[in-house]
Amino acid sequence: MTTRSTILSLFIFFTCFATGFAQTSFTITETGNKISVEGTSNLHDFTLVSEELKGSADLFIEDGKITGIKKVVVTLKTESLESSKSGLTRNAMKTLQPEANPIISYIAFDMPSEGKISGILNVAGYDSDQEFDFTSKRQGGKLIVTAKGAVQFKDFDLDPPSALAGTIKVREDLQLEIVLVLEEDN
C-alpha cells in the first residue's frame, strides 16, 4: 500500500469515525411535550394544544449544542388538538378534517443557519415548506428543544374557520410553538 493510499484510507476512516460519534439519535419522551397553535378572530384570541407528540431526531451535537440535523420527525393525531372552548375545538376539527387526515407531521432535514430548522409540515393532507426558529438546552439528562414560527391557513390550502354564519372569523395568521423533550437512544 502506498503512502498516499494509506493517508487517504486513514482520512476516510477518521472522517467516518468522527461523524458517527457526532450524530446522536433521540426519541421524543412520553411526557413534557407540547404543540400550541395560537390565533385570533374578530372576537377573541385562542389556543389549540396537544401534548400527544411522537417522533425521533437524529442530530449532530458538538459541546452539548445542536450543530446539524440529519432528520427530525414529529407526529400527532389531528384530533388531539384541543382548546379550552369546545366550540372552538369543534370548528377547528371541521377545518382540519381528522377523519380524512388523522395525522399532522413535521419532517425536517435541514438546519439552514444556527437556530433555524427547515422541513415539511403536513396539515390536513397538504405539505408546506416551513422554517422555524429553535433553541435547545440540556435538562436532567434530556434535551429540550423549543421551535417557534408563523404559519397561515393558506399554507395548507385551508380556509380559516368561522362561526355564527360567518360573523366570527378566524384570522389567517397563526403562531406555532413546539416543545420536545428528547431522550438519547441507547
mmCIF file of C-alpha atoms in Angstrom:
data_model
loop_
_atom_site.group_PDB
_atom_site.id
_atom_site.type_symbol
_atom_site.label_atom_id
_atom_site.label_comp_id
_atom_site.label_asym_id
_atom_site.label_seq_id
_atom_site.Cartn_x
_atom_site.Cartn_y
_atom_site.Cartn_z
ATOM 1 C CA MET A 1 0.000 0.000 0.000
ATOM 2 C CA THR A 2 1.464 3.349 -0.977
ATOM 3 C CA THR A 3 1.839 6.232 1.438
ATOM 4 C CA ARG A 4 -0.764 8.200 -0.471
ATOM 5 C CA SER A 5 -3.413 5.467 -0.283
ATOM 6 C CA THR A 6 -2.589 4.861 3.404
ATOM 7 C CA ILE A 7 -3.146 8.539 4.197
ATOM 8 C CA LEU A 8 -6.374 8.562 2.172
ATOM 9 C CA SER A 9 -7.615 5.425 3.957
ATOM 10 C CA LEU A 10 -6.820 6.921 7.366
ATOM 11 C CA PHE A 11 -8.565 10.177 6.421
ATOM 12 C CA ILE A 12 -11.713 8.333 5.319
ATOM 13 C CA PHE A 13 -11.663 6.140 8.440
ATOM 14 C CA PHE A 14 -11.307 9.083 10.849
ATOM 15 C CA THR A 15 -13.896 11.163 8.985
ATOM 16 C CA CYS A 16 -16.445 8.346 9.168
ATOM 17 C CA PHE A 17 -15.455 7.548 12.752
ATOM 18 C CA ALA A 18 -15.818 11.178 13.915
ATOM 19 C CA THR A 19 -19.106 11.693 12.072
ATOM 20 C CA GLY A 20 -20.553 8.519 13.565
ATOM 21 C CA PHE A 21 -19.911 9.744 17.086
ATOM 22 C CA ALA A 22 -21.084 13.305 16.420
ATOM 23 C CA GLN A 23 -24.535 12.111 15.356
ATOM 24 C CA THR A 24 -26.877 11.282 18.219
ATOM 25 C CA SER A 25 -30.278 9.610 17.942
ATOM 26 C CA PHE A 26 -33.118 10.698 20.206
ATOM 27 C CA THR A 27 -36.721 9.669 20.832
ATOM 28 C CA ILE A 28 -39.465 12.037 21.951
ATOM 29 C CA THR A 29 -40.392 11.134 25.535
ATOM 30 C CA GLU A 30 -43.973 10.341 26.505
ATOM 31 C CA THR A 31 -44.375 13.394 28.759
ATOM 32 C CA GLY A 32 -43.461 17.073 28.730
ATOM 33 C CA ASN A 33 -44.040 17.638 25.000
ATOM 34 C CA LYS A 34 -46.464 20.200 23.674
ATOM 35 C CA ILE A 35 -47.591 21.869 20.488
ATOM 36 C CA SER A 36 -49.501 25.149 20.753
ATOM 37 C CA VAL A 37 -51.269 26.879 17.891
ATOM 38 C CA GLU A 38 -52.242 30.453 18.723
ATOM 39 C CA GLY A 39 -54.512 32.615 16.650
ATOM 40 C CA THR A 40 -57.112 35.302 16.839
ATOM 41 C CA SER A 41 -60.559 36.012 15.494
ATOM 42 C CA ASN A 42 -62.537 39.210 15.234
ATOM 43 C CA LEU A 43 -63.925 38.307 18.695
ATOM 44 C CA HIS A 44 -61.126 36.743 20.803
ATOM 45 C CA ASP A 45 -57.716 35.076 20.894
ATOM 46 C CA PHE A 46 -57.495 31.288 21.034
ATOM 47 C CA THR A 47 -55.032 28.471 21.571
ATOM 48 C CA LEU A 48 -55.178 24.859 20.423
ATOM 49 C CA VAL A 49 -52.894 22.491 22.336
ATOM 50 C CA SER A 50 -51.786 18.877 22.119
ATOM 51 C CA GLU A 51 -49.383 17.064 24.419
ATOM 52 C CA GLU A 52 -49.544 13.803 22.450
ATOM 53 C CA LEU A 53 -46.474 14.136 20.242
ATOM 54 C CA LYS A 54 -44.405 11.230 18.986
ATOM 55 C CA GLY A 55 -41.249 11.025 16.940
ATOM 56 C CA SER A 56 -37.495 10.940 16.787
ATOM 57 C CA ALA A 57 -34.494 13.071 15.958
ATOM 58 C CA ASP A 58 -31.055 12.322 14.533
ATOM 59 C CA LEU A 59 -28.951 15.343 15.426
ATOM 60 C CA PHE A 60 -25.325 16.376 15.246
ATOM 61 C CA ILE A 61 -24.252 17.542 18.697
ATOM 62 C CA GLU A 62 -20.995 19.300 19.495
ATOM 63 C CA ASP A 63 -20.164 20.531 23.002
ATOM 64 C CA GLY A 64 -23.801 19.991 24.021
ATOM 65 C CA LYS A 65 -25.097 22.171 21.185
ATOM 66 C CA ILE A 66 -27.076 21.146 18.085
ATOM 67 C CA THR A 67 -24.815 21.836 15.107
ATOM 68 C CA GLY A 68 -26.762 19.975 12.425
ATOM 69 C CA ILE A 69 -29.797 17.891 11.646
ATOM 70 C CA LYS A 70 -29.886 14.590 9.832
ATOM 71 C CA LYS A 71 -33.612 14.041 10.342
ATOM 72 C CA VAL A 72 -36.358 15.102 12.747
ATOM 73 C CA VAL A 73 -39.829 13.513 12.661
ATOM 74 C CA VAL A 74 -42.697 14.782 14.825
ATOM 75 C CA THR A 75 -46.268 13.483 14.551
ATOM 76 C CA LEU A 76 -49.516 13.982 16.412
ATOM 77 C CA LYS A 77 -53.087 12.899 15.944
ATOM 78 C CA THR A 78 -55.105 15.748 14.454
ATOM 79 C CA GLU A 79 -57.959 15.136 16.877
ATOM 80 C CA SER A 80 -55.598 15.572 19.855
ATOM 81 C CA LEU A 81 -55.533 19.360 19.257
ATOM 82 C CA GLU A 82 -57.943 20.896 21.737
ATOM 83 C CA SER A 83 -58.992 24.285 23.027
ATOM 84 C CA SER A 84 -60.422 25.109 26.426
ATOM 85 C CA LYS A 85 -63.549 26.085 24.468
ATOM 86 C CA SER A 86 -65.338 23.060 22.988
ATOM 87 C CA GLY A 87 -66.951 25.149 20.228
ATOM 88 C CA LEU A 88 -63.532 26.265 19.023
ATOM 89 C CA THR A 89 -62.230 22.691 19.049
ATOM 90 C CA ARG A 90 -65.270 21.593 17.029
ATOM 91 C CA ASN A 91 -64.757 24.365 14.417
ATOM 92 C CA ALA A 92 -61.035 23.588 14.174
ATOM 93 C CA MET A 93 -61.818 19.908 13.524
ATOM 94 C CA LYS A 94 -64.284 20.885 10.766
ATOM 95 C CA THR A 95 -61.413 22.703 9.066
ATOM 96 C CA LEU A 96 -58.722 20.058 9.707
ATOM 97 C CA GLN A 97 -60.965 17.047 8.882
ATOM 98 C CA PRO A 98 -59.306 14.443 11.151
ATOM 99 C CA GLU A 99 -61.296 11.578 9.608
ATOM 100 C CA ALA A 100 -59.607 12.151 6.240
ATOM 101 C CA ASN A 101 -56.322 13.499 7.668
ATOM 102 C CA PRO A 102 -55.714 11.782 11.019
ATOM 103 C CA ILE A 103 -52.040 12.777 11.402
ATOM 104 C CA ILE A 104 -50.219 16.119 11.435
ATOM 105 C CA SER A 105 -46.475 15.751 10.834
ATOM 106 C CA TYR A 106 -43.288 17.773 10.596
ATOM 107 C CA ILE A 107 -40.229 16.240 8.952
ATOM 108 C CA ALA A 108 -37.045 18.295 8.980
ATOM 109 C CA PHE A 109 -33.783 17.576 7.169
ATOM 110 C CA ASP A 110 -32.025 20.915 7.251
ATOM 111 C CA MET A 111 -30.600 23.500 9.596
ATOM 112 C CA PRO A 112 -30.051 26.414 7.184
ATOM 113 C CA SER A 113 -28.397 28.529 9.873
ATOM 114 C CA GLU A 114 -27.777 28.434 13.595
ATOM 115 C CA GLY A 115 -31.062 28.414 15.478
ATOM 116 C CA LYS A 116 -33.204 27.614 12.408
ATOM 117 C CA ILE A 117 -34.800 24.343 11.330
ATOM 118 C CA SER A 118 -36.354 23.730 7.930
ATOM 119 C CA GLY A 119 -38.717 20.978 6.865
ATOM 120 C CA ILE A 120 -42.116 19.926 5.594
ATOM 121 C CA LEU A 121 -45.195 20.462 7.757
ATOM 122 C CA ASN A 122 -48.179 18.336 6.709
ATOM 123 C CA VAL A 123 -51.570 19.580 7.887
ATOM 124 C CA ALA A 124 -54.900 18.346 6.508
ATOM 125 C CA GLY A 125 -53.052 16.258 3.921
ATOM 126 C CA TYR A 126 -51.186 19.237 2.452
ATOM 127 C CA ASP A 127 -47.373 19.632 2.582
ATOM 128 C CA SER A 128 -45.866 23.065 3.168
ATOM 129 C CA ASP A 129 -42.183 24.002 3.466
ATOM 130 C CA GLN A 130 -41.760 25.697 6.839
ATOM 131 C CA GLU A 131 -38.800 27.166 8.672
ATOM 132 C CA PHE A 132 -38.842 27.668 12.442
ATOM 133 C CA ASP A 133 -36.553 29.303 14.983
ATOM 134 C CA PHE A 134 -35.393 26.899 17.672
ATOM 135 C CA THR A 135 -33.475 26.775 20.921
ATOM 136 C CA SER A 136 -32.216 23.794 22.880
ATOM 137 C CA LYS A 137 -30.919 23.064 26.345
ATOM 138 C CA ARG A 138 -29.870 20.066 28.409
ATOM 139 C CA GLN A 139 -32.029 19.436 31.450
ATOM 140 C CA GLY A 140 -31.912 16.392 33.700
ATOM 141 C CA GLY A 141 -30.180 14.215 31.107
ATOM 142 C CA LYS A 142 -32.684 15.136 28.401
ATOM 143 C CA LEU A 143 -32.522 17.584 25.509
ATOM 144 C CA ILE A 144 -35.343 20.154 25.486
ATOM 145 C CA VAL A 145 -35.966 21.706 22.060
ATOM 146 C CA THR A 146 -38.376 24.602 21.533
ATOM 147 C CA ALA A 147 -39.310 25.635 17.979
ATOM 148 C CA LYS A 148 -41.422 28.674 17.089
ATOM 149 C CA GLY A 149 -42.728 30.155 13.885
ATOM 150 C CA ALA A 150 -45.595 31.664 11.962
ATOM 151 C CA VAL A 151 -47.875 29.705 9.640
ATOM 152 C CA GLN A 152 -51.011 30.602 7.728
ATOM 153 C CA PHE A 153 -54.104 28.640 6.799
ATOM 154 C CA LYS A 154 -53.347 29.267 3.112
ATOM 155 C CA ASP A 155 -50.006 27.422 3.543
ATOM 156 C CA PHE A 156 -52.165 24.272 3.720
ATOM 157 C CA ASP A 157 -54.852 25.300 1.236
ATOM 158 C CA LEU A 158 -57.327 25.786 4.107
ATOM 159 C CA ASP A 159 -59.916 28.475 4.738
ATOM 160 C CA PRO A 160 -59.831 29.889 8.274
ATOM 161 C CA PRO A 161 -62.743 28.639 10.392
ATOM 162 C CA SER A 162 -65.780 30.817 11.004
ATOM 163 C CA ALA A 163 -68.857 30.564 13.203
ATOM 164 C CA LEU A 164 -72.339 32.026 13.554
ATOM 165 C CA ALA A 165 -72.950 32.307 9.815
ATOM 166 C CA GLY A 166 -69.570 33.956 9.277
ATOM 167 C CA THR A 167 -69.958 36.694 11.891
ATOM 168 C CA ILE A 168 -66.998 35.276 13.844
ATOM 169 C CA LYS A 169 -63.965 34.796 11.608
ATOM 170 C CA VAL A 170 -60.532 33.454 12.454
ATOM 171 C CA ARG A 171 -57.659 35.481 11.002
ATOM 172 C CA GLU A 172 -55.193 33.913 8.557
ATOM 173 C CA ASP A 173 -52.049 34.144 10.717
ATOM 174 C CA LEU A 174 -51.176 31.561 13.368
ATOM 175 C CA GLN A 175 -48.235 31.220 15.755
ATOM 176 C CA LEU A 176 -46.908 27.722 16.287
ATOM 177 C CA GLU A 177 -44.753 26.589 19.208
ATOM 178 C CA ILE A 178 -43.431 23.061 19.640
ATOM 179 C CA VAL A 179 -41.696 21.878 22.814
ATOM 180 C CA LEU A 180 -39.974 18.495 22.569
ATOM 181 C CA VAL A 181 -38.371 16.529 25.371
ATOM 182 C CA LEU A 182 -35.817 14.243 23.722
ATOM 183 C CA GLU A 183 -34.177 11.251 25.328
ATOM 184 C CA GLU A 184 -30.981 9.818 23.886
ATOM 185 C CA ASP A 185 -31.379 6.335 22.390
ATOM 186 C CA ASN A 186 -29.125 3.641 23.817
#
